[in-house]
CSV table of N, CA and C in Angstrom, one decimal:
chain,number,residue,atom,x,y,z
A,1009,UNK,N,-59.3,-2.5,-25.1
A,1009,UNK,CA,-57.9,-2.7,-24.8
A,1009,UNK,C,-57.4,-1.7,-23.8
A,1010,UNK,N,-56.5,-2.1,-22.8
A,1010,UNK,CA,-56.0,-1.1,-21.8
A,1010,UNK,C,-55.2,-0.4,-22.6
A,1011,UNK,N,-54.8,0.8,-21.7
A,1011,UNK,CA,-54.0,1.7,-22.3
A,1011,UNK,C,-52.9,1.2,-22.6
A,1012,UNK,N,-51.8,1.2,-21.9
A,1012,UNK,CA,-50.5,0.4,-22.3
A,1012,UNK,C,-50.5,-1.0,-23.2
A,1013,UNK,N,-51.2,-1.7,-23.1
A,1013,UNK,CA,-51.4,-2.4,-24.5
A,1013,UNK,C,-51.3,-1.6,-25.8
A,1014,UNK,N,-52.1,-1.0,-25.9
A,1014,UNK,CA,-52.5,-0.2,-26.9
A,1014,UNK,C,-51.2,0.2,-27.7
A,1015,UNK,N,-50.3,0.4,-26.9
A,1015,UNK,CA,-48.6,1.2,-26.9
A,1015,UNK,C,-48.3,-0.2,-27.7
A,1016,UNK,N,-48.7,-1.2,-27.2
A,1016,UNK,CA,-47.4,-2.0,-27.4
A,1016,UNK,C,-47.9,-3.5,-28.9
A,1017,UNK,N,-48.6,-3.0,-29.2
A,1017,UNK,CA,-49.6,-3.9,-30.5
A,1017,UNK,C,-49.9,-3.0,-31.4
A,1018,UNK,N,-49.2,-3.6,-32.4
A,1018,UNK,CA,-48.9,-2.6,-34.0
A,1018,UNK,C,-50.3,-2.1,-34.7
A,1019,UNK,N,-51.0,-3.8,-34.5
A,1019,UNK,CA,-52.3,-3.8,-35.0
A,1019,UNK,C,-52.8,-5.1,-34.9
A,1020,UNK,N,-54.1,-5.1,-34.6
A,1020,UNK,CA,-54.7,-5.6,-34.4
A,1020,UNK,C,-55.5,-6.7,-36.0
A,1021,UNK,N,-55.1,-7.2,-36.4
A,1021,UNK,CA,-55.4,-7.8,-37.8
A,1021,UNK,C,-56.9,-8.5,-38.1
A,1022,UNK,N,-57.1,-9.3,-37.0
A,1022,UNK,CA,-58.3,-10.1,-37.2
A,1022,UNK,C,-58.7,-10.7,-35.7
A,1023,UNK,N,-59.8,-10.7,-34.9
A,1023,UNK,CA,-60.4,-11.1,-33.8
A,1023,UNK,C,-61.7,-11.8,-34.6
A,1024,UNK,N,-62.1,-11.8,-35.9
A,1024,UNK,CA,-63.5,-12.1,-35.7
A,1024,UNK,C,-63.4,-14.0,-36.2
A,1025,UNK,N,-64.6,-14.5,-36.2
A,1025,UNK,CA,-64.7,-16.2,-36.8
A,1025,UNK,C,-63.8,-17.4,-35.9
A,1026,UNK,N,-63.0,-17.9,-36.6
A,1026,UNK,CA,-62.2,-18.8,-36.2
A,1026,UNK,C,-60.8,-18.4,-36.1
A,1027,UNK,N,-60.4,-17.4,-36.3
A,1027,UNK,CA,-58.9,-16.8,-36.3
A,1027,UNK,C,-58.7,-15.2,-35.9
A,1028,UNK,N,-58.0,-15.3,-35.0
A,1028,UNK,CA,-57.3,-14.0,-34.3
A,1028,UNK,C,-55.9,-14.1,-34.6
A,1029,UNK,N,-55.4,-12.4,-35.2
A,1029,UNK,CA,-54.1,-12.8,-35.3
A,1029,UNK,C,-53.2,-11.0,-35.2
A,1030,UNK,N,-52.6,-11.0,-34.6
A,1030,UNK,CA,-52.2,-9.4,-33.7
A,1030,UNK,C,-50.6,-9.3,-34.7
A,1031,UNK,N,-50.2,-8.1,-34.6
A,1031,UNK,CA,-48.6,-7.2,-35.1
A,1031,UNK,C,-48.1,-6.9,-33.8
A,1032,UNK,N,-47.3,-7.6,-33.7
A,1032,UNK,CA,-46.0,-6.6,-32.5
A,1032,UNK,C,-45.0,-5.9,-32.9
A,1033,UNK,N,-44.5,-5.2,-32.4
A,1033,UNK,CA,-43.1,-4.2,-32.7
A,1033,UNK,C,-42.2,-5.0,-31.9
A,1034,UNK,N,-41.1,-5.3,-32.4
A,1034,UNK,CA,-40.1,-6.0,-31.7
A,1034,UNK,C,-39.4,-5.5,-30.9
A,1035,UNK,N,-40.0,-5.5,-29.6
A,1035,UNK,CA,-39.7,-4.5,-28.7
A,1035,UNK,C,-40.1,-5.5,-27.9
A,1036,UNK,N,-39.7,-4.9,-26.3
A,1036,UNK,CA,-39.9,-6.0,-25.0
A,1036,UNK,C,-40.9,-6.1,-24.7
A,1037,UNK,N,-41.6,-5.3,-24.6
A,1037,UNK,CA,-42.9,-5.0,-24.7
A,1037,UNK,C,-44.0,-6.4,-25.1
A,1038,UNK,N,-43.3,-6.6,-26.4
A,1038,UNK,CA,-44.4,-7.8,-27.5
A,1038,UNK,C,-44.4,-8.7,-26.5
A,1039,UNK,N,-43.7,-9.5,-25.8
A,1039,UNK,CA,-44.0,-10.4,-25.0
A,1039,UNK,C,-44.8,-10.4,-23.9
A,1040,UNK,N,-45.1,-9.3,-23.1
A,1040,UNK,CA,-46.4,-9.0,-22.2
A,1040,UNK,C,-47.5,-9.4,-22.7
A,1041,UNK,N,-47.4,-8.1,-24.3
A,1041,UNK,CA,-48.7,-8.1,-24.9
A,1041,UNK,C,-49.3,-9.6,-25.2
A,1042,UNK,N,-48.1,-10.0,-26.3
A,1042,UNK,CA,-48.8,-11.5,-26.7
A,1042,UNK,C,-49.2,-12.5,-25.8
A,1043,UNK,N,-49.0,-12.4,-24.3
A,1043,UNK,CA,-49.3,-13.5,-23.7
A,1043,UNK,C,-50.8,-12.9,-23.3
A,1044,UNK,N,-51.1,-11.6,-23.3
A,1044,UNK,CA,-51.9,-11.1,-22.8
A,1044,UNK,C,-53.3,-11.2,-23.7
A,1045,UNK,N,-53.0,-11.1,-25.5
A,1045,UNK,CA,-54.1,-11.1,-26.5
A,1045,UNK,C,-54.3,-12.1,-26.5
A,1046,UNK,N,-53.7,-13.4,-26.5
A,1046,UNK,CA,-53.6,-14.8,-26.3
A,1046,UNK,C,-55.0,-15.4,-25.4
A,1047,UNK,N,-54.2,-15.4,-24.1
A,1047,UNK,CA,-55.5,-15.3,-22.6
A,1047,UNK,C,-56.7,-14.7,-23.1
A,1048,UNK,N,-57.0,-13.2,-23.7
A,1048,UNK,CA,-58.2,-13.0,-24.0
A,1048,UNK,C,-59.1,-13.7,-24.4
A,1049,UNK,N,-58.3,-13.6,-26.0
A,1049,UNK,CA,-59.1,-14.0,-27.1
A,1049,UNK,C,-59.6,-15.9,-26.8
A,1050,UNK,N,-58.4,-16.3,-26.2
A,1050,UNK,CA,-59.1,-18.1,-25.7
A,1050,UNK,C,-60.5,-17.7,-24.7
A,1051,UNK,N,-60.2,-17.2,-23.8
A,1051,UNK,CA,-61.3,-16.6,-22.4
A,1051,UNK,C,-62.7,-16.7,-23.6
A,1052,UNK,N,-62.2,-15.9,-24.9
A,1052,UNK,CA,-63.8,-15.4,-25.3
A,1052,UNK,C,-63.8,-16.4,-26.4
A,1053,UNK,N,-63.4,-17.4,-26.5
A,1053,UNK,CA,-63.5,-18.8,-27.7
A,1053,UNK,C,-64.2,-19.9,-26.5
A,1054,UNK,N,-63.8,-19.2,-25.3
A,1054,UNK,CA,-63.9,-20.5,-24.1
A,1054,UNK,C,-63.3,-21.6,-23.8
A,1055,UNK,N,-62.0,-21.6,-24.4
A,1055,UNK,CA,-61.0,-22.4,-24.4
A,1055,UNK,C,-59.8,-21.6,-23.4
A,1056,UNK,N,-60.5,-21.8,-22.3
A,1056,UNK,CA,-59.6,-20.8,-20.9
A,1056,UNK,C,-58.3,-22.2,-20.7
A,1057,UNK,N,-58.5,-23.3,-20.7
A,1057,UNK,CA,-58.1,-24.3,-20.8
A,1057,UNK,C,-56.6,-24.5,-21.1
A,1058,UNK,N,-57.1,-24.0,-22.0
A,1058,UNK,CA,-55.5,-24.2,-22.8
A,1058,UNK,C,-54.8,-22.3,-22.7
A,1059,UNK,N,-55.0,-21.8,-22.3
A,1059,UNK,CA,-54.5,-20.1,-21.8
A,1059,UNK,C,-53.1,-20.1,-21.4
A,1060,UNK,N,-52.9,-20.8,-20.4
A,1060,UNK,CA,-51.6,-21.0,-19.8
A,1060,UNK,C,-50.6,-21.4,-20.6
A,1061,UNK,N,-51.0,-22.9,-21.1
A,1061,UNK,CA,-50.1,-23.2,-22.1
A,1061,UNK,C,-49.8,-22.0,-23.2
A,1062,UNK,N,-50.4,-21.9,-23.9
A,1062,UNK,CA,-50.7,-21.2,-25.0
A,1062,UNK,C,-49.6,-20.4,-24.7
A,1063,UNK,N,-50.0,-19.1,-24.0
A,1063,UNK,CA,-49.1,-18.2,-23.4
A,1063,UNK,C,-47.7,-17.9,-23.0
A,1064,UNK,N,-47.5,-19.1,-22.1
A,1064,UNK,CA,-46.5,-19.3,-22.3
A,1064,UNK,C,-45.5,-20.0,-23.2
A,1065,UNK,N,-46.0,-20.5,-24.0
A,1065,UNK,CA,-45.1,-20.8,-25.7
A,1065,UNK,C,-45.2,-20.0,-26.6
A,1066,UNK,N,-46.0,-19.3,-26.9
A,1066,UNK,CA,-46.2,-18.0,-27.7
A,1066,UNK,C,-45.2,-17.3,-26.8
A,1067,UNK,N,-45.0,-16.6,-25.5
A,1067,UNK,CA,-43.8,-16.0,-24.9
A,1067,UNK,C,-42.4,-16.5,-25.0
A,1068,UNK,N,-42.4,-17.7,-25.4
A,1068,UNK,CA,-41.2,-18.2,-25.5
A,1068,UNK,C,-40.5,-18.2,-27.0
A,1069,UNK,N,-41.6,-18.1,-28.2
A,1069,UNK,CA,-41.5,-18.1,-29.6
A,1069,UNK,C,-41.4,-16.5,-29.7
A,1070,UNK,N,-42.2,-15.8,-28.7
A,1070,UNK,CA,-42.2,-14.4,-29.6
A,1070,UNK,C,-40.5,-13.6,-28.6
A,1071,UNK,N,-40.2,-14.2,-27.3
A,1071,UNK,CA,-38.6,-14.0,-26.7
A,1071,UNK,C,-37.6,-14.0,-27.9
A,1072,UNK,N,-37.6,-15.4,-28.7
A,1072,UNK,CA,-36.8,-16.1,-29.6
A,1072,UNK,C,-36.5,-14.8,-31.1
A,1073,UNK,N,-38.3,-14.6,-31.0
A,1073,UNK,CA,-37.9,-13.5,-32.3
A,1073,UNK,C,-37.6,-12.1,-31.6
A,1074,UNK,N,-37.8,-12.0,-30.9
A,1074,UNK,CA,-37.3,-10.5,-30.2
A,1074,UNK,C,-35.7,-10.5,-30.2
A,1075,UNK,N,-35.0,-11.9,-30.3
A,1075,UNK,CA,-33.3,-12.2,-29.9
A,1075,UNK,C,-32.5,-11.5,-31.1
A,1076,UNK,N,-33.5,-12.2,-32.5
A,1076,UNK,CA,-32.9,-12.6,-33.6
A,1076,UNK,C,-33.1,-11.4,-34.9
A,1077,UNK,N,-34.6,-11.0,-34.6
A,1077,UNK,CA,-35.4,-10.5,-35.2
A,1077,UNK,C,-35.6,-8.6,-35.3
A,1078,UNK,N,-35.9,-7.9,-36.2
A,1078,UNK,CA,-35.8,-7.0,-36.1
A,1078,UNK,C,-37.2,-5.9,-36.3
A,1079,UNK,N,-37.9,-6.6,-37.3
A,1079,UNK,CA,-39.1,-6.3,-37.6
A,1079,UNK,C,-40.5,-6.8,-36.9
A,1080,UNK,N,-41.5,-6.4,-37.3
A,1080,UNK,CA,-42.9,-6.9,-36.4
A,1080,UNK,C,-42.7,-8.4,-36.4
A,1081,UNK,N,-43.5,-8.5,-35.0
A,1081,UNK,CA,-43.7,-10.2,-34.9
A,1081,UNK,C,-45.4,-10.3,-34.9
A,1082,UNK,N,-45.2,-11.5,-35.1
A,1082,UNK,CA,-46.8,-11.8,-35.7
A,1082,UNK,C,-47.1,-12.5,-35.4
A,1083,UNK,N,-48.4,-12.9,-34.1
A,1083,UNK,CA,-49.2,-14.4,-33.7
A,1083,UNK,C,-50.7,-13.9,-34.1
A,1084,UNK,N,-50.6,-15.2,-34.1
A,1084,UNK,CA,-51.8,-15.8,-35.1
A,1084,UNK,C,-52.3,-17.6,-34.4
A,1085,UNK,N,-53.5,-17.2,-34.0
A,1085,UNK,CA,-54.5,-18.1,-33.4
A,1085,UNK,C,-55.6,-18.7,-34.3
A,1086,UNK,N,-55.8,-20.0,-35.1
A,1086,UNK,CA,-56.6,-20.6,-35.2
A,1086,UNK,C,-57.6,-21.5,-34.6
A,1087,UNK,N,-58.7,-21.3,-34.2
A,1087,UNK,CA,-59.8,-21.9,-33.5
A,1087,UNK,C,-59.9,-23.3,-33.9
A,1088,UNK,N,-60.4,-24.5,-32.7
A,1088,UNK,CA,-60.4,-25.6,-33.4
A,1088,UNK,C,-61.8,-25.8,-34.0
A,1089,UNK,N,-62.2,-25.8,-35.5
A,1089,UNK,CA,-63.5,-26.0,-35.7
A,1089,UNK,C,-63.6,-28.2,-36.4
A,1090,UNK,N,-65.4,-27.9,-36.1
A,1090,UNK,CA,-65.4,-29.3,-36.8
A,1090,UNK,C,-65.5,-30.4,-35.6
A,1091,UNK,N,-64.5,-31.8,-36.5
A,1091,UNK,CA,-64.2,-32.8,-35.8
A,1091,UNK,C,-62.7,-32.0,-35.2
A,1092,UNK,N,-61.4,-31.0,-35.4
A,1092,UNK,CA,-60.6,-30.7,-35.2
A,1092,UNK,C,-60.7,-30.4,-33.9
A,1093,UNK,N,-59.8,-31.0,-33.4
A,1093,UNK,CA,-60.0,-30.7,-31.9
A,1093,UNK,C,-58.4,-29.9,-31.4
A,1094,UNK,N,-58.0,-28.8,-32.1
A,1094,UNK,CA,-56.9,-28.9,-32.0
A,1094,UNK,C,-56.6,-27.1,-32.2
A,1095,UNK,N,-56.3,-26.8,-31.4
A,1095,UNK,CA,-55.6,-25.2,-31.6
A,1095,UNK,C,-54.4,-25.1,-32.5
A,1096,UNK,N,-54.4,-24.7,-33.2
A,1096,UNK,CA,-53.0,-23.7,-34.1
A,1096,UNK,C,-52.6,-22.6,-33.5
A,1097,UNK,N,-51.3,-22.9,-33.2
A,1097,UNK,CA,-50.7,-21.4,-32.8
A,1097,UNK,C,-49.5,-21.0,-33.5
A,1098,UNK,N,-49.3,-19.6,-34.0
A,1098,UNK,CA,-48.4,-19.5,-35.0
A,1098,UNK,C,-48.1,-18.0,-34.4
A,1099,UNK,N,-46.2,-17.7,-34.6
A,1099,UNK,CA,-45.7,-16.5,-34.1
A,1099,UNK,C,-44.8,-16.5,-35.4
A,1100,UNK,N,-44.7,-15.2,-36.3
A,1100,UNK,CA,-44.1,-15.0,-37.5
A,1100,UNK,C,-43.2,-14.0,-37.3
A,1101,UNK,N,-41.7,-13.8,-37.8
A,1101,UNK,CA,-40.9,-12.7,-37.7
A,1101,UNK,C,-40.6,-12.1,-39.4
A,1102,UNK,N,-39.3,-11.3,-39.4
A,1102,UNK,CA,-39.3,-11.1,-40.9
A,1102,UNK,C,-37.5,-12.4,-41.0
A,1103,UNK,N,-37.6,-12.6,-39.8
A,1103,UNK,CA,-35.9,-13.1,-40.2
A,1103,UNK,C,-36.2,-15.1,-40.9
A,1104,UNK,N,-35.3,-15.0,-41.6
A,1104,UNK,CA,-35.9,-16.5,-42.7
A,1104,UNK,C,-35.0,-17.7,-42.0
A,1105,UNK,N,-34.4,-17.4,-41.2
A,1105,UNK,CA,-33.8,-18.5,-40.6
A,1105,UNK,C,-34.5,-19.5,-39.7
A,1106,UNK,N,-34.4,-20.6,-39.4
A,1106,UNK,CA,-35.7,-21.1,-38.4
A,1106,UNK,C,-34.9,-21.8,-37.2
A,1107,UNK,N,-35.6,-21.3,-36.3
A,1107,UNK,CA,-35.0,-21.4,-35.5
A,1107,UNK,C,-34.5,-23.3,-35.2
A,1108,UNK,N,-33.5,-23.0,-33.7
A,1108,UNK,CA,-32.8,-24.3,-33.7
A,1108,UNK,C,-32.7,-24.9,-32.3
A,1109,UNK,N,-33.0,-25.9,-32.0
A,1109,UNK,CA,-33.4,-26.8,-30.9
A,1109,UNK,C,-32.0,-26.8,-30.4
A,1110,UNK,N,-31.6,-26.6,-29.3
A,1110,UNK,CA,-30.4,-27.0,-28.9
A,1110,UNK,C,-30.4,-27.5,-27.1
A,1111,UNK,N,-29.9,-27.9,-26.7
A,1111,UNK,CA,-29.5,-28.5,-25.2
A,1111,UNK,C,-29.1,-27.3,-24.3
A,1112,UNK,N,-29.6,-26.8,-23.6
A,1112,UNK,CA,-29.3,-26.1,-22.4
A,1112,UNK,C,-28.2,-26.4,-21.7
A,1113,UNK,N,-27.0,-26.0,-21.2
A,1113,UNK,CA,-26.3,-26.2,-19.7
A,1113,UNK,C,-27.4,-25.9,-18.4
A,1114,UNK,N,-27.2,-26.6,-17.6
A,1114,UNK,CA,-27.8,-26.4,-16.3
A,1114,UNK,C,-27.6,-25.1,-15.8
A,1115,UNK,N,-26.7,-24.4,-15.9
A,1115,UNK,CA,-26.5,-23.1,-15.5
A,1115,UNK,C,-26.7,-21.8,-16.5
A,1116,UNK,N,-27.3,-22.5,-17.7
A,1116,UNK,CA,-27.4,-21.5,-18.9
A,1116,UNK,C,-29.3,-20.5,-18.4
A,1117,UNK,N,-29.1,-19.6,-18.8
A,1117,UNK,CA,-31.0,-19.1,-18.2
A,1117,UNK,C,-31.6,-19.2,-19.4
A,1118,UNK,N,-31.1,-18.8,-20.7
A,1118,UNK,CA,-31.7,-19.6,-21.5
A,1118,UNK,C,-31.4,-20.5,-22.6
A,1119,UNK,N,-32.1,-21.0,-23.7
A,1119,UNK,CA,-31.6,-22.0,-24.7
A,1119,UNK,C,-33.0,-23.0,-24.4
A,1120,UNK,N,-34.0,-23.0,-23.3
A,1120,UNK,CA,-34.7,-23.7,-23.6
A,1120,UNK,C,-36.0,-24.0,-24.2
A,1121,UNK,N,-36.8,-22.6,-24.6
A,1121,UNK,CA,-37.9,-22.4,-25.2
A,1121,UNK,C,-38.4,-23.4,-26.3
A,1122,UNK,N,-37.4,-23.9,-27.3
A,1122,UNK,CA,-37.8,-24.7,-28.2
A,1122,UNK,C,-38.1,-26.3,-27.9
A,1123,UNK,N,-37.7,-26.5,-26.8
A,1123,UNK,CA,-37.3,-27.8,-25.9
A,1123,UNK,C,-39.1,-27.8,-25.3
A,1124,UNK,N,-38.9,-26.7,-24.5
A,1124,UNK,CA,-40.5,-26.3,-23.9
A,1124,UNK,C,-41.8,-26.8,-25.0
A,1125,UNK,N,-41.6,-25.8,-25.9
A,1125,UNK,CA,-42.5,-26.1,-27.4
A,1125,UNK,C,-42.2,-27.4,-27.5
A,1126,UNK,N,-41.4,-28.3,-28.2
A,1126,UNK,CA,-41.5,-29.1,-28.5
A,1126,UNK,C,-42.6,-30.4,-27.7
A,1127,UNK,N,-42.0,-30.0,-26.2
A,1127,UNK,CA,-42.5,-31.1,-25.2
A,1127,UNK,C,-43.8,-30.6,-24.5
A,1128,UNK,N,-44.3,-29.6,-24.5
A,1128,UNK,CA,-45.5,-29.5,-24.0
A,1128,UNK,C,-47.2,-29.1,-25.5
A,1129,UNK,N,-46.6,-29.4,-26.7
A,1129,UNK,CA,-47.2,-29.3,-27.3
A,1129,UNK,C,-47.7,-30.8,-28.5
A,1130,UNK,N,-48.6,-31.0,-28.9
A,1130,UNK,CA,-48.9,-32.4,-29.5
A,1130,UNK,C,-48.1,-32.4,-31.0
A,1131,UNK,N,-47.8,-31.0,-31.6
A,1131,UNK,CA,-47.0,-31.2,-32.9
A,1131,UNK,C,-46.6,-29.9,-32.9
A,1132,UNK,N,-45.3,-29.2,-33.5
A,1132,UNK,CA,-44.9,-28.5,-33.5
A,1132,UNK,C,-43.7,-28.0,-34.9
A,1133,UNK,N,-43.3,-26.8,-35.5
A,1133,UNK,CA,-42.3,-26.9,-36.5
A,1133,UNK,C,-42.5,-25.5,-37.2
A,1134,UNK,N,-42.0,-25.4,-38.1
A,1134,UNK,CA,-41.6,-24.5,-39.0
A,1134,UNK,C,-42.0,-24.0,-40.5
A,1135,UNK,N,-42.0,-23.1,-40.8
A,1135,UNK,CA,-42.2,-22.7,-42.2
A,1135,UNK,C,-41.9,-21.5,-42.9
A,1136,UNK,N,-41.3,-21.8,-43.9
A,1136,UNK,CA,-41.1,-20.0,-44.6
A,1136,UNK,C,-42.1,-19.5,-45.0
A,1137,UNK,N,-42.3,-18.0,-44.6
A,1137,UNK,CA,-43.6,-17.3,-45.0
A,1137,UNK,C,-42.6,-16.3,-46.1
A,1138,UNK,N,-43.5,-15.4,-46.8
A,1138,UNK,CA,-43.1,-14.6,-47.7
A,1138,UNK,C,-42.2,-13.5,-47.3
A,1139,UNK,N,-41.9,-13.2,-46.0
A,1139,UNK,CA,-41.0,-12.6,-45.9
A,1139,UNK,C,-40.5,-13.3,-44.2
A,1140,UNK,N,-40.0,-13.9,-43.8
A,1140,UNK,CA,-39.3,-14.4,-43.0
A,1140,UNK,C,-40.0,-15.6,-43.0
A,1141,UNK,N,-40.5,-16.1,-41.4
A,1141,UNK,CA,-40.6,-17.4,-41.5
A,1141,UNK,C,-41.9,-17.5,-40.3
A,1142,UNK,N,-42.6,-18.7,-40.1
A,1142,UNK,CA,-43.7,-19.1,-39.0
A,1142,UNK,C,-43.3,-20.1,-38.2
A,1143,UNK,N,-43.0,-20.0,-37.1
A,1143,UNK,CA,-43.2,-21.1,-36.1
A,1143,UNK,C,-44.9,-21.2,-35.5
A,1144,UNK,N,-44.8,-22.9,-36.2
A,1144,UNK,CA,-46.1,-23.2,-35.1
A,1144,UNK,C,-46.5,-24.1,-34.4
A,1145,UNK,N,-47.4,-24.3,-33.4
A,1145,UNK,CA,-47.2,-25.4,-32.6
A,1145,UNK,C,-48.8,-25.7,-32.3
A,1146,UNK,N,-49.3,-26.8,-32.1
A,1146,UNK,CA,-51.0,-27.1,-31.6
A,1146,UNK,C,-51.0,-28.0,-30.4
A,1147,UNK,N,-52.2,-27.3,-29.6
A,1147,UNK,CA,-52.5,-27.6,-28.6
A,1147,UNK,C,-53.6,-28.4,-28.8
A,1148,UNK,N,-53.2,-29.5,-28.3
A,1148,UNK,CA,-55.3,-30.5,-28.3
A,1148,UNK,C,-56.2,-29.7,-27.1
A,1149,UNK,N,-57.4,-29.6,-27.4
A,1149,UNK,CA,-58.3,-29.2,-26.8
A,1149,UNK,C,-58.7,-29.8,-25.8
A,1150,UNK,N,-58.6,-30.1,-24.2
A,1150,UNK,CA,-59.3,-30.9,-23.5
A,1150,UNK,C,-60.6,-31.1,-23.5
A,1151,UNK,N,-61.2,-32.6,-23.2
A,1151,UNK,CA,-62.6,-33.0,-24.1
A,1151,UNK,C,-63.1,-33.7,-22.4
């Protein structure tokens, strides 16, 4: 890990098997990092492929909990194994509310991240975890 990373990721929870999954401090910071652990860890699954997307919806889920949120944020990458052809990507906060799709004005800068998720990913939604909640969304794997 580079040095300033290092600053900005709580911990590091799991890189090994089929699942990688990092701690952010809800700080501005988490959004660099998460787009950055993201990119890696696909680079070394070999699924460079899907990096861009990834990254940028994880940046736009982990923005959302940075708005609302006050405690560590959490992404969490499942590998596609099997016949699954399909990435899991999940960003967790402590706040239990889940977030909400709404319509942008043309002149608004943001309100669109959920819109983004929804439309550039094959399924996408929500769930209460034990202490706040998970957004997740999957990427198909190009074949």
């Amino acid at each position: 890990m580079g040095g300033s990373l290092a600053w900005e990721v709580i911990g590091v929870i799991d890189t090994e098997g089929d699942c990688a999954e990092w701690s952010f401090p809800a700080e501005p910071g988490a959004v660099r990092g998460a787009r950055t652990v993201v990119r890696g860890q696909l680079r070394g699954w070999g699924l460079d492929a899907l990096g861009d997307i990834a990254a940028l919806l994880v940046s736009e889920l982990v923005t959302n909990s940075l708005r609302h949120a006050t405690g560590p944020i959490g992404v969490r990458l499942v590998r596609p194994a099997g016949s699954v052809a399909t990435l899991l990507v999940e960003v967790s906060d402590p706040l239990p509310d889940p977030p909400r799709e709404r319509a942008a004005g043309p002149e608004e800068e943001g309100g669109r991240g959920l819109q983004l998720v929804a439309h550039s990913s094959s399924r996408w939604g929500t769930r209460p975890a034990d202490a706040g909640k998970t957004v997740w969304f999957e990427l198909p794997v190009p074949g």
